Coordinates of C-alpha atoms in Angstrom, one line a residue:
Chain A
X25 CA 43.6 110.0 116.5
X26 CA 44.1 111.2 112.9
X27 CA 47.5 109.4 112.7
X28 CA 45.9 106.2 113.9
X29 CA 43.3 106.4 111.2
X30 CA 45.9 107.1 108.5
X31 CA 47.9 104.1 109.7
X32 CA 44.7 101.9 109.5
X33 CA 44.1 102.9 106.0
X34 CA 47.6 102.2 105.0
X35 CA 47.4 98.8 106.6
X36 CA 44.1 98.0 104.8
X37 CA 45.5 99.0 101.4
X38 CA 48.7 96.9 101.9
X39 CA 46.6 93.9 103.1
X40 CA 44.2 94.3 100.1
X41 CA 47.2 94.5 97.7
X42 CA 48.8 91.3 99.2
X43 CA 45.5 89.5 99.0
X44 CA 45.1 90.4 95.3
X45 CA 48.7 89.3 94.5
X46 CA 48.0 86.1 96.4
X47 CA 44.8 85.4 94.5
X48 CA 46.6 86.0 91.2
X49 CA 49.4 83.6 92.0
X50 CA 47.0 81.0 93.4
X51 CA 44.9 81.3 90.3
X52 CA 47.9 80.9 88.0
X53 CA 49.1 77.8 90.0
X54 CA 45.8 76.1 90.1
X55 CA 45.1 76.6 86.4
X56 CA 48.6 75.6 85.4
X57 CA 48.3 72.4 87.3
X58 CA 44.8 71.8 86.0
X59 CA 45.8 72.2 82.3
X60 CA 49.0 70.1 83.0
X61 CA 51.3 73.0 82.2
X62 CA 53.1 73.4 85.4
X63 CA 56.5 75.2 85.1
X64 CA 59.5 73.2 84.2
X65 CA 62.9 74.5 83.1
X66 CA 64.7 71.2 82.2
X67 CA 64.5 72.0 78.6
X68 CA 67.0 74.8 78.9
X69 CA 69.8 72.3 79.0
X70 CA 68.7 70.4 75.8
X71 CA 70.3 71.1 72.4
X72 CA 68.6 73.9 70.6
X73 CA 68.9 72.5 67.1
X74 CA 68.6 75.8 65.3
X75 CA 71.2 78.1 63.8
X76 CA 71.4 81.8 64.5
X77 CA 72.0 84.5 61.8
X78 CA 74.5 86.3 64.0
X79 CA 76.0 85.7 67.5
X80 CA 78.5 87.6 69.6
X81 CA 80.1 84.5 71.1
X82 CA 80.8 81.0 69.5
X83 CA 77.5 79.2 69.0
X84 CA 76.5 76.0 67.2
X85 CA 73.0 74.4 66.9
X86 CA 74.0 71.6 69.2
X87 CA 74.5 74.0 72.1
X88 CA 71.9 74.4 74.9
X89 CA 68.7 76.4 74.6
X90 CA 70.0 78.4 77.5
X91 CA 73.1 79.4 75.5
X92 CA 71.0 80.2 72.4
X93 CA 68.8 82.5 74.6
X94 CA 71.9 84.1 76.0
X95 CA 73.2 84.8 72.5
X96 CA 69.8 86.4 71.8
X97 CA 70.2 88.6 74.9
X98 CA 73.6 89.7 73.8
X99 CA 72.3 90.6 70.4
X100 CA 69.6 92.6 72.0
X101 CA 72.2 94.3 74.2
X102 CA 74.3 95.2 71.2
X103 CA 71.3 96.8 69.4
X104 CA 70.3 98.7 72.5
X105 CA 73.7 100.1 73.3
X106 CA 74.4 101.1 69.7
X107 CA 70.9 102.5 69.4
X108 CA 71.3 104.5 72.7
X109 CA 74.5 106.2 71.5
X110 CA 73.2 107.0 68.0
X111 CA 69.8 108.2 69.2
X112 CA 71.4 110.5 71.8
X113 CA 73.6 112.0 69.1
X114 CA 70.7 112.5 66.7
X115 CA 68.3 113.7 69.5
X116 CA 70.7 116.2 71.1
X117 CA 71.7 117.6 67.7
X118 CA 68.0 118.0 66.6
X119 CA 66.9 119.4 70.0
X120 CA 69.7 122.0 69.9
X121 CA 68.9 122.9 66.3
X122 CA 65.3 123.6 67.3
X123 CA 66.5 126.3 69.7
X124 CA 68.9 127.7 67.2
X125 CA 68.6 131.2 65.8
X126 CA 69.2 129.8 62.3
X127 CA 65.7 129.4 60.8
X128 CA 66.7 126.7 58.2
X129 CA 68.1 124.5 61.0
X130 CA 65.0 125.1 63.0
X131 CA 62.7 124.1 60.1
X132 CA 64.7 121.0 59.2
X133 CA 64.7 119.7 62.8
X134 CA 61.0 120.4 63.5
X135 CA 60.2 118.8 60.2
X136 CA 62.1 115.7 61.3
X137 CA 60.4 115.5 64.6
X138 CA 57.0 116.0 63.2
X139 CA 57.4 113.4 60.4
X140 CA 59.0 110.7 62.6
X141 CA 56.6 111.0 65.5
X142 CA 53.5 110.5 63.3
X143 CA 54.5 107.2 61.8
X144 CA 54.4 103.9 63.8
X145 CA 57.8 102.4 64.6
X146 CA 57.1 99.0 63.1
X147 CA 56.3 100.6 59.7
X148 CA 59.4 102.7 59.9
X149 CA 61.5 99.6 60.7
X150 CA 60.0 97.7 57.7
X151 CA 60.7 100.8 55.6
X152 CA 64.4 101.0 56.6
X153 CA 64.9 97.3 56.1
X154 CA 62.8 96.3 53.0
X155 CA 62.8 99.6 51.2
X156 CA 65.9 101.5 52.1
X157 CA 68.5 98.8 52.8
X158 CA 67.4 95.8 50.7
X159 CA 66.7 97.9 47.6
X160 CA 70.4 99.0 47.5
X161 CA 72.6 97.5 44.9
X162 CA 75.1 94.7 45.4
X163 CA 77.8 97.2 44.5
X164 CA 78.3 99.2 47.7
X165 CA 77.7 102.9 48.1
X166 CA 80.9 104.6 49.4
X167 CA 79.9 108.0 50.7
X168 CA 83.3 108.5 52.5
X169 CA 85.7 106.8 50.2
X170 CA 86.9 103.5 51.6
X171 CA 85.8 104.2 55.1
X172 CA 82.2 103.1 54.9
X173 CA 80.6 100.8 52.4
X174 CA 76.8 100.4 52.4
X175 CA 75.1 97.7 50.3
X176 CA 72.2 95.3 50.6
X177 CA 74.4 93.0 52.5
X178 CA 75.0 95.4 55.3
X179 CA 77.4 98.2 56.4
X180 CA 81.2 97.8 56.3
X181 CA 83.1 100.3 58.4
X182 CA 86.9 100.0 58.5
X183 CA 86.8 96.2 58.6
X184 CA 83.9 96.1 61.0
X185 CA 81.0 94.3 59.2
X186 CA 77.4 95.0 60.3
X187 CA 74.6 92.8 59.0
X188 CA 71.8 94.6 57.1
X189 CA 69.3 93.5 59.7
X190 CA 71.3 95.0 62.5
X191 CA 71.9 98.2 60.5
X192 CA 68.3 98.7 59.6
X193 CA 67.2 98.0 63.2
X194 CA 69.7 100.4 64.8
X195 CA 69.0 103.2 62.2
X196 CA 65.2 102.8 62.5
X197 CA 65.2 102.7 66.4
X198 CA 67.7 105.6 66.7
X199 CA 65.8 107.9 64.3
X200 CA 62.5 107.1 66.0
X201 CA 63.8 107.6 69.5
X202 CA 66.0 110.5 68.4
X203 CA 62.8 112.5 67.6
X204 CA 61.5 112.0 71.2
X205 CA 64.9 112.8 72.7
X206 CA 65.0 116.0 70.6
X207 CA 61.7 117.1 72.2
X208 CA 63.1 116.3 75.7
X209 CA 66.3 118.3 75.0
X210 CA 64.3 121.2 73.6
X211 CA 62.1 121.2 76.7
X212 CA 65.2 121.2 78.9
X213 CA 66.8 124.1 76.9
X214 CA 63.6 126.1 77.1
X215 CA 63.6 125.7 80.9
X216 CA 66.8 127.7 81.1
X217 CA 66.0 131.4 81.8
X218 CA 66.3 133.7 78.7
X219 CA 68.6 135.8 80.8
X220 CA 71.3 133.2 80.5
X221 CA 71.3 133.4 76.7
X222 CA 71.5 137.2 76.9
X223 CA 74.3 136.9 79.5
X224 CA 76.6 134.7 77.3
X225 CA 75.8 136.8 74.2
X226 CA 76.8 139.9 76.0
X227 CA 80.1 138.2 76.9
X228 CA 80.7 137.8 73.2
X229 CA 80.5 134.0 73.2
X230 CA 79.4 132.4 69.9
X231 CA 75.9 130.7 69.8
X232 CA 77.2 127.1 69.7
X233 CA 79.8 127.6 72.3
X234 CA 77.3 129.4 74.6
X235 CA 74.8 126.6 74.2
X236 CA 77.5 124.0 75.0
X237 CA 79.1 125.8 77.9
X238 CA 76.3 127.8 79.5
X239 CA 72.8 126.6 78.5
X240 CA 73.1 122.8 78.2
X241 CA 74.8 122.2 81.6
X242 CA 71.9 124.1 83.2
X243 CA 69.3 122.2 81.2
X244 CA 70.7 118.7 82.1
X245 CA 68.7 118.3 85.3
X246 CA 65.5 118.8 83.3
X247 CA 66.6 116.6 80.5
X248 CA 67.9 113.5 82.3
X249 CA 64.6 112.1 83.6
X250 CA 62.9 112.4 80.2
X251 CA 66.0 110.9 78.6
X252 CA 65.9 107.9 80.8
X253 CA 62.4 107.1 79.9
X254 CA 63.2 107.4 76.2
X255 CA 66.2 105.1 76.7
X256 CA 63.8 102.5 78.3
X257 CA 61.4 102.9 75.4
X258 CA 64.2 102.2 72.9
X259 CA 65.2 99.1 74.9
X260 CA 61.7 97.8 74.9
X261 CA 61.1 98.7 71.2
X262 CA 64.1 96.6 70.2
X263 CA 61.9 93.5 70.4
X264 CA 60.5 94.6 67.1
X265 CA 63.7 93.1 65.7
X266 CA 62.0 90.0 64.6
X267 CA 60.1 92.0 61.9
X268 CA 63.4 92.7 60.2
X269 CA 64.9 89.3 60.7
X270 CA 67.4 90.2 63.4
X271 CA 68.1 87.4 66.0
X272 CA 67.4 89.3 69.2
X273 CA 66.2 87.8 72.4
X274 CA 62.5 87.9 71.4
X275 CA 63.2 86.2 68.1
X276 CA 65.2 83.4 69.7
X277 CA 62.6 82.9 72.4
X278 CA 59.9 82.7 69.7
X279 CA 61.7 79.7 68.1
X280 CA 62.4 78.2 71.5
X281 CA 58.8 78.4 72.5
X282 CA 57.5 76.6 69.4
X283 CA 60.1 73.9 69.5
X284 CA 59.7 73.1 73.2
X285 CA 56.0 74.1 73.6
X286 CA 57.1 75.9 76.8
X287 CA 55.3 79.2 76.3
X288 CA 54.8 80.3 79.9
X289 CA 58.4 79.6 80.9
X290 CA 59.6 81.2 77.7
X291 CA 57.7 84.4 78.4
X292 CA 58.7 84.4 82.1
X293 CA 62.4 84.3 81.0
X294 CA 61.7 87.1 78.5
X295 CA 60.1 89.2 81.2
X296 CA 62.9 88.7 83.6
X297 CA 65.6 89.4 80.9
X298 CA 64.1 92.7 79.9
X299 CA 63.5 93.7 83.5
X300 CA 67.2 93.1 84.1
X301 CA 68.2 95.1 81.0
X302 CA 66.0 98.0 81.9
X303 CA 67.0 98.0 85.5
X304 CA 70.6 98.3 84.3
X305 CA 69.7 101.2 82.1
X306 CA 67.8 102.9 85.0
X307 CA 70.6 102.4 87.4
X308 CA 73.2 103.8 85.0
X309 CA 71.0 106.9 84.3
X310 CA 70.5 107.4 88.0
X311 CA 74.3 107.4 88.4
X312 CA 74.5 110.0 85.7
X313 CA 71.8 112.1 87.4
X314 CA 73.5 112.0 90.7
X315 CA 76.8 113.0 89.1
X316 CA 75.1 116.0 87.3
X317 CA 73.4 117.1 90.5
X318 CA 76.7 117.0 92.5
X319 CA 78.5 118.8 89.7
X320 CA 75.9 121.5 89.7
X321 CA 76.1 122.0 93.5
X322 CA 79.9 122.1 93.4
X323 CA 80.0 124.9 90.8
Chain B
X6 CA 36.6 110.2 100.7
X7 CA 37.6 107.3 102.8
X8 CA 34.3 105.6 102.1
X9 CA 35.0 105.8 98.4
X10 CA 38.5 104.4 98.9
X11 CA 37.2 101.4 100.9
X12 CA 34.4 100.8 98.4
X13 CA 36.8 100.8 95.5
X14 CA 39.1 98.4 97.4
X15 CA 36.3 96.0 98.0
X16 CA 35.5 96.2 94.3
X17 CA 39.0 95.4 93.4
X18 CA 39.0 92.4 95.7
X19 CA 35.8 91.1 94.2
X20 CA 37.2 91.5 90.7
X21 CA 40.3 89.5 91.6
X22 CA 38.4 86.7 93.3
X23 CA 36.1 86.6 90.3
X24 CA 39.1 85.8 88.1
X25 CA 40.3 83.2 90.5
X26 CA 37.3 80.9 90.4
X27 CA 38.5 77.7 88.7
X28 CA 36.2 76.8 85.9
X29 CA 34.8 73.3 86.4
X30 CA 36.2 70.7 84.0
X31 CA 33.6 69.4 81.6
X32 CA 33.8 65.7 80.8
X33 CA 34.2 66.3 77.0
X34 CA 34.6 69.3 74.9
X35 CA 32.1 67.8 72.5
X36 CA 29.2 68.5 74.9
X37 CA 30.4 72.1 75.3
X38 CA 30.5 72.6 71.5
X39 CA 26.9 71.3 71.2
X40 CA 25.7 73.4 74.2
X41 CA 27.3 76.5 72.7
X42 CA 26.0 75.5 69.3
X43 CA 29.2 76.8 67.7
X44 CA 32.6 75.4 66.9
X45 CA 35.7 77.5 67.7
X46 CA 38.3 76.5 65.0
X47 CA 41.9 77.7 65.0
X48 CA 43.2 78.5 61.5
X49 CA 46.2 80.4 60.0
X50 CA 44.3 82.7 57.8
X51 CA 47.3 83.6 55.8
X52 CA 48.0 80.7 53.5
X53 CA 46.2 80.6 50.1
X54 CA 44.7 77.2 49.4
X55 CA 44.6 76.3 53.1
X56 CA 43.0 79.1 55.0
X57 CA 42.9 82.6 53.5
X58 CA 40.5 85.5 53.6
X59 CA 38.5 85.6 50.4
X60 CA 37.3 88.8 48.8
X61 CA 33.9 88.5 50.4
X62 CA 35.5 88.4 53.9
X63 CA 35.0 84.7 54.6
X64 CA 37.7 82.2 55.2
X65 CA 38.4 79.7 52.3
X66 CA 40.7 76.7 51.9
X67 CA 41.3 73.1 52.8
X68 CA 41.9 73.7 56.5
X69 CA 38.7 75.8 56.6
X70 CA 36.7 73.0 54.9
X71 CA 37.9 70.6 57.6
X72 CA 36.4 73.0 60.2
X73 CA 33.2 73.1 58.2
X74 CA 33.1 69.3 58.0
X75 CA 33.6 69.1 61.8
X76 CA 30.8 71.6 62.4
X77 CA 28.5 69.7 60.0
X78 CA 29.2 66.5 61.9
X79 CA 28.9 67.9 65.4
X80 CA 26.2 70.4 65.0
X81 CA 24.5 69.5 61.6
X82 CA 25.3 73.0 60.2
X83 CA 28.6 73.8 58.5
X84 CA 28.2 77.5 59.0
X85 CA 28.3 77.3 62.8
X86 CA 32.0 77.9 63.0
X87 CA 33.9 80.8 64.5
X88 CA 37.4 81.0 63.1
X89 CA 40.3 82.2 65.1
X90 CA 43.4 83.3 63.1
X91 CA 46.5 82.1 65.1
X92 CA 50.2 82.5 64.6
X93 CA 52.4 79.5 64.9
X94 CA 53.7 80.2 68.4
X95 CA 50.1 80.9 69.6
X96 CA 48.4 77.9 68.4
X97 CA 49.1 75.3 71.1
X98 CA 48.5 77.6 73.9
X99 CA 45.2 78.6 72.4
X100 CA 44.2 74.9 72.3
X101 CA 45.4 74.1 75.8
X102 CA 43.7 77.1 77.4
X103 CA 40.4 76.2 75.6
X104 CA 40.2 79.4 73.5
X105 CA 39.7 77.1 70.5
X106 CA 38.0 73.6 70.4
X107 CA 40.3 72.3 67.6
X108 CA 43.2 73.3 65.5
X109 CA 43.1 73.0 61.7
X110 CA 46.2 75.0 60.9
X111 CA 48.9 73.3 58.8
X112 CA 50.2 71.7 61.9
X113 CA 52.9 69.0 61.4
X114 CA 52.0 65.8 63.2
X115 CA 55.1 64.6 65.1
X116 CA 55.9 62.6 68.3
X117 CA 56.7 65.4 70.7
X118 CA 53.6 67.3 69.8
X119 CA 51.4 64.2 70.2
X120 CA 52.9 62.7 73.3
X121 CA 51.5 63.4 76.8
X122 CA 55.1 64.3 77.9
X123 CA 55.4 66.8 75.0
X124 CA 52.7 69.2 73.9
X125 CA 50.1 66.6 74.8
X126 CA 47.9 67.0 71.8
X127 CA 45.8 64.4 70.1
X128 CA 46.2 64.4 66.3
X129 CA 43.5 63.5 63.8
X130 CA 44.4 61.6 60.6
X131 CA 46.7 63.5 58.2
X132 CA 44.7 65.8 55.8
X133 CA 47.7 66.8 53.7
X134 CA 51.0 65.1 53.2
X135 CA 53.6 67.8 52.7
X136 CA 57.4 68.1 52.7
X137 CA 59.7 71.0 53.3
X138 CA 61.3 72.4 50.2
X139 CA 63.6 75.1 48.9
X140 CA 62.7 77.8 46.3
X141 CA 65.4 79.6 44.3
X142 CA 65.5 81.9 41.4
X143 CA 65.9 80.2 38.0
X144 CA 68.8 82.5 37.1
X145 CA 70.8 81.5 40.2
X146 CA 71.9 78.1 38.6
X147 CA 71.3 76.3 41.9
X148 CA 70.2 72.8 41.2
X149 CA 71.1 70.7 44.2
X150 CA 71.4 71.4 47.9
X151 CA 75.2 71.3 47.7
X152 CA 75.1 74.5 45.6
X153 CA 73.7 76.2 48.7
X154 CA 76.8 75.8 50.8
X155 CA 77.3 78.9 53.0
X156 CA 74.3 80.7 51.5
X157 CA 71.8 83.0 53.2
X158 CA 68.5 81.2 53.5
X159 CA 65.2 83.0 54.5
X160 CA 63.1 81.0 56.9
X161 CA 60.0 81.6 59.1
X162 CA 60.4 81.4 62.8
X163 CA 58.3 79.5 65.2
X164 CA 57.9 76.3 63.1
X165 CA 59.6 73.0 62.7
X166 CA 61.0 74.5 59.5
X167 CA 64.1 75.9 61.2
X168 CA 65.0 72.6 62.8
X169 CA 64.5 70.6 59.6
X170 CA 66.7 73.1 57.7
X171 CA 69.4 72.7 60.3
X172 CA 69.2 68.9 60.3
X173 CA 69.3 68.8 56.5
X174 CA 72.4 71.0 56.2
X175 CA 74.2 69.4 59.2
X176 CA 73.7 66.0 57.8
X177 CA 75.4 67.0 54.5
X178 CA 78.1 69.0 56.4
X179 CA 77.1 72.2 54.7
X180 CA 77.0 75.6 56.4
X181 CA 74.4 78.3 56.0
X182 CA 73.2 81.6 57.6
X183 CA 69.5 81.6 58.5
X184 CA 67.7 85.0 58.0
X185 CA 64.7 84.5 60.2
X186 CA 61.4 86.4 60.0
X187 CA 58.3 86.1 61.9
X188 CA 55.8 85.2 59.2
X189 CA 55.8 83.9 55.7
X190 CA 55.0 87.3 54.1
X191 CA 58.2 88.7 55.4
X192 CA 60.1 85.6 54.3
X193 CA 58.8 86.2 50.8
X194 CA 59.7 89.9 50.9
X195 CA 63.2 89.1 52.1
X196 CA 63.7 86.5 49.4
X197 CA 62.3 88.6 46.6
X198 CA 64.4 91.6 47.7
X199 CA 67.5 89.5 47.3
X200 CA 68.5 89.1 51.0
X201 CA 68.7 85.4 50.6
X202 CA 69.6 83.0 47.8
X203 CA 66.8 80.6 48.8
X204 CA 63.7 80.5 50.9
X205 CA 62.4 77.5 52.7
X206 CA 59.0 76.4 53.9
X207 CA 56.6 73.5 53.3
X208 CA 56.3 72.8 49.5
X209 CA 52.6 73.6 49.6
X210 CA 53.3 77.0 51.1
X211 CA 56.1 77.7 48.6
X212 CA 53.7 77.0 45.8
X213 CA 51.0 79.2 47.5
X214 CA 53.5 82.0 47.8
X215 CA 54.8 81.6 44.3
X216 CA 51.3 81.8 42.9
X217 CA 51.2 85.5 44.0
X218 CA 54.6 86.5 42.5
X219 CA 54.4 88.8 39.5
X220 CA 57.2 86.7 37.8
X221 CA 56.3 83.3 39.2
X222 CA 57.9 81.5 36.2
X223 CA 61.3 82.8 37.2
X224 CA 61.2 80.9 40.5
X225 CA 61.7 77.2 40.9
X226 CA 60.9 74.8 43.8
X227 CA 63.9 72.5 44.0
X228 CA 63.4 68.7 43.8
X229 CA 65.0 68.0 47.2
X230 CA 62.6 67.4 50.0
X231 CA 64.0 68.1 53.4
X232 CA 61.4 66.5 55.6
X233 CA 58.1 64.7 55.9
X234 CA 55.4 67.2 56.9
X235 CA 52.2 65.4 57.5
X236 CA 49.7 68.1 58.3
X237 CA 46.8 67.2 60.6
X238 CA 44.1 68.7 62.7
X239 CA 44.6 68.4 66.5
X240 CA 42.6 68.6 69.7
X241 CA 43.7 68.6 73.3
X242 CA 45.1 65.2 74.4
X243 CA 42.9 64.3 77.3
X244 CA 39.6 64.3 75.6
X245 CA 39.0 61.0 73.9
X246 CA 35.5 61.6 72.8
X247 CA 36.3 64.8 70.9
X248 CA 39.4 63.3 69.2
X249 CA 37.5 60.1 68.3
X250 CA 34.8 62.2 66.7
X251 CA 37.3 64.3 64.8
X252 CA 39.2 61.2 63.6
X253 CA 36.1 59.7 62.1
X254 CA 35.1 62.9 60.4
X255 CA 38.3 62.9 58.5
X256 CA 38.0 59.2 57.8
X257 CA 34.4 59.9 56.5
X258 CA 35.8 62.4 54.0
X259 CA 38.4 59.9 52.8
X260 CA 35.9 56.9 52.8
X261 CA 33.3 58.9 50.9
X262 CA 35.8 59.3 48.0
X263 CA 36.5 55.5 48.2
X264 CA 32.7 55.0 47.9
X265 CA 32.5 57.5 45.1
X266 CA 30.0 59.6 47.1
X267 CA 30.1 63.3 46.2
X268 CA 28.2 66.4 47.2
X269 CA 26.2 66.0 44.0
X270 CA 25.2 62.4 44.3
X271 CA 24.8 62.1 48.1
X272 CA 21.0 62.2 48.0
X273 CA 20.7 59.6 45.2
X274 CA 23.3 57.4 46.9
X275 CA 21.4 57.6 50.2
X276 CA 18.1 56.7 48.4
X277 CA 19.9 53.8 46.7
X278 CA 21.1 52.5 50.0
X279 CA 17.7 52.8 51.6
X280 CA 16.1 50.9 48.7
X281 CA 18.7 48.1 48.6
X282 CA 19.0 46.3 52.0
X283 CA 21.9 44.2 50.6
X284 CA 24.3 47.2 50.4
X285 CA 25.2 46.8 54.0
X286 CA 28.5 48.6 54.1
X287 CA 27.1 51.7 52.4
X288 CA 24.1 51.6 54.7
X289 CA 26.3 51.5 57.8
X290 CA 28.4 54.3 56.4
X291 CA 25.5 56.6 55.7
X292 CA 23.9 55.7 59.1
X293 CA 20.9 53.8 57.8
X294 CA 21.8 50.6 59.6
X295 CA 23.7 50.3 62.9
X296 CA 24.4 53.2 65.2
X297 CA 28.0 54.2 64.4
X298 CA 27.3 57.9 64.9
X299 CA 25.8 57.3 68.3
X300 CA 29.0 55.5 69.4
X301 CA 30.9 58.7 68.6
X302 CA 28.4 61.0 70.4
X303 CA 27.2 62.2 67.0
X304 CA 23.9 61.8 65.0
X305 CA 23.8 58.5 63.0
X306 CA 23.6 60.4 59.7
X307 CA 26.7 62.5 60.5
X308 CA 28.4 61.3 57.3
X309 CA 25.5 62.6 55.2
X310 CA 25.7 66.0 56.9
X311 CA 29.5 66.2 56.2
X312 CA 29.2 65.3 52.5
X313 CA 26.3 67.7 52.0
X314 CA 28.4 70.4 53.5
X315 CA 31.8 70.0 51.9
X316 CA 31.8 67.0 49.6
X317 CA 34.4 64.2 49.9
X318 CA 38.2 64.7 50.5
X319 CA 38.9 64.7 46.8
X320 CA 36.4 67.4 46.1
X321 CA 37.8 69.6 48.9
X322 CA 41.3 69.1 47.5
X323 CA 40.3 69.9 44.0
X324 CA 38.3 73.0 45.1
X325 CA 41.3 74.6 46.8
X326 CA 44.5 72.9 45.4
X327 CA 43.4 71.3 42.2
X328 CA 44.7 72.2 38.8
X329 CA 42.0 74.8 38.2
X330 CA 42.4 76.5 41.5
X331 CA 44.6 79.5 42.2
X332 CA 47.1 77.4 44.1
X333 CA 47.6 74.3 42.0
X334 CA 49.6 71.6 43.8
X335 CA 49.9 68.1 42.2
X336 CA 48.0 65.7 44.4
X337 CA 50.8 63.1 44.6
X338 CA 50.7 61.1 47.9
X339 CA 47.4 62.8 48.8
X340 CA 45.5 60.6 46.3
X341 CA 43.3 57.9 47.6
X342 CA 45.0 54.5 48.0
X343 CA 42.8 53.3 45.1
X344 CA 44.8 55.7 42.9
X345 CA 48.2 55.1 44.3
X346 CA 48.2 57.6 47.1
X347 CA 48.4 57.1 50.8
X348 CA 44.9 58.4 51.9
X349 CA 43.0 55.4 53.3
X350 CA 40.2 55.0 55.8
X351 CA 39.7 52.1 58.2
X352 CA 36.4 50.4 57.8
X353 CA 33.2 51.9 59.1
X354 CA 32.2 48.8 61.1

């Protein structure tokens, strides 16, 4: 009897949900037809007619809109991948420092987290771009001799040239996300019982080595879910690129939408592209999670 | 517990079906504006001289005065306007979905925006003839467009500006790197910080931006004009009565300048027309004879209401863009045809 009732409730909820979705789709369709804005994607194969500041594959303005959008997607991907790597390095370092026994390191890293988390990301990006990078001189700074050159035209690393827009965006996103990752890492480290610290210390291991070999591996299961959500945040926040003049997917869509007047289609494509990107990140992180779990079981 | 669940589900369904009711299509937006007793006007809000927030919190500028003239003609009161600040990518969707009644926002009149197969708008007559230009620093020694080969150029996204820039450079077989920002303020910041050698926008906007530079005398707007940018108000395409009314409001502003009717002399001109039955064209224009207003769905004295509210086109121009304003732009082609410009009104017959 009880089971039947539960089944009925589930059925009712599913039905209600389907009805709601149906109504929304019907509403959209009816209104799109009424306002003469019914979806059409023919424009994707027309020449774009605008240039892009940077592109990963050959691109010229006479190429299709679809190709221009794909270039934007690749630019987004580039920022996201570089941002993920840099944010992880910054975040893990800062998170580990917060659990350190050295009080200076603790103070610096908690100061960093506190400062960065209080300021909106858009303002930080504008700061990195307009204040930090563009205020540099034309004569490049060379902090590591000839290895890295930083100027208001971008960063040059051993022949690899990064535009100033890209550099500012990656630095801004990584520092912002790094602060959140630091908190996730700290939480993970705190979840490891104190006894484990005492254990490796009593074995005579150094702090850093013990953290790396004993504590962090045990903290990983607690860190990875939080890390995944920070990675997804970074990917989504990368759409702020347009504020600092970087030609990411959103910036390219923006131009496409005004030139073609196809706002709804443009935003649908944007939604799908970001969904794809984030599903990729989620899938990859799930793989990592499974690996960590298996590794833990086997040891 | 279950009761609550079911009740909230019912609520959710009701909410969704409420959204789904298709609003009934009114025959003309003009009736809706009159019924609402308020005009929803889409502006930019960020361009000095055209639409900009003044220190008292109200919008000021040429585009704003066009909204006021429309409200004066439709509703008899220029203050019955609600302004909506819109970005370039938002503006057409706002118009199509009915969030705004009309757009008065530095919008370039071109074929694909006007045609039913394109954006499907209906443009009013041009209120400002502009052209896209390039601004460079005086010290850069750049005098012609050829000097800009392979330069970085700061440009705003979401406008026809990008396409014109591309066309102009492609035509001359020059290359360039666009540094694209979302709005004009960022374009200006990028240019002033030295990211680009030149910035491009409509010449009126370049002049407006330059007026705010601390060292405005060090920047020069190059002579080359990359495109025609006739800026015009627009309404949705399938509403002839509204676009007719809008068209003749603009023509009334232009014709008033031809008749030499100003905000100051409108009452005496009207009296003069009433007293002199032989001045038939003026009497028709001011709605004393004939019923021109009625044909548009407006009151017969709509022209009088407009001129009382904003003055004629020349007065609007001088107020916001004249030599004594904060954004002086030489009037050039925007003069009346009587003074060698291209502003001309068809007859009010």
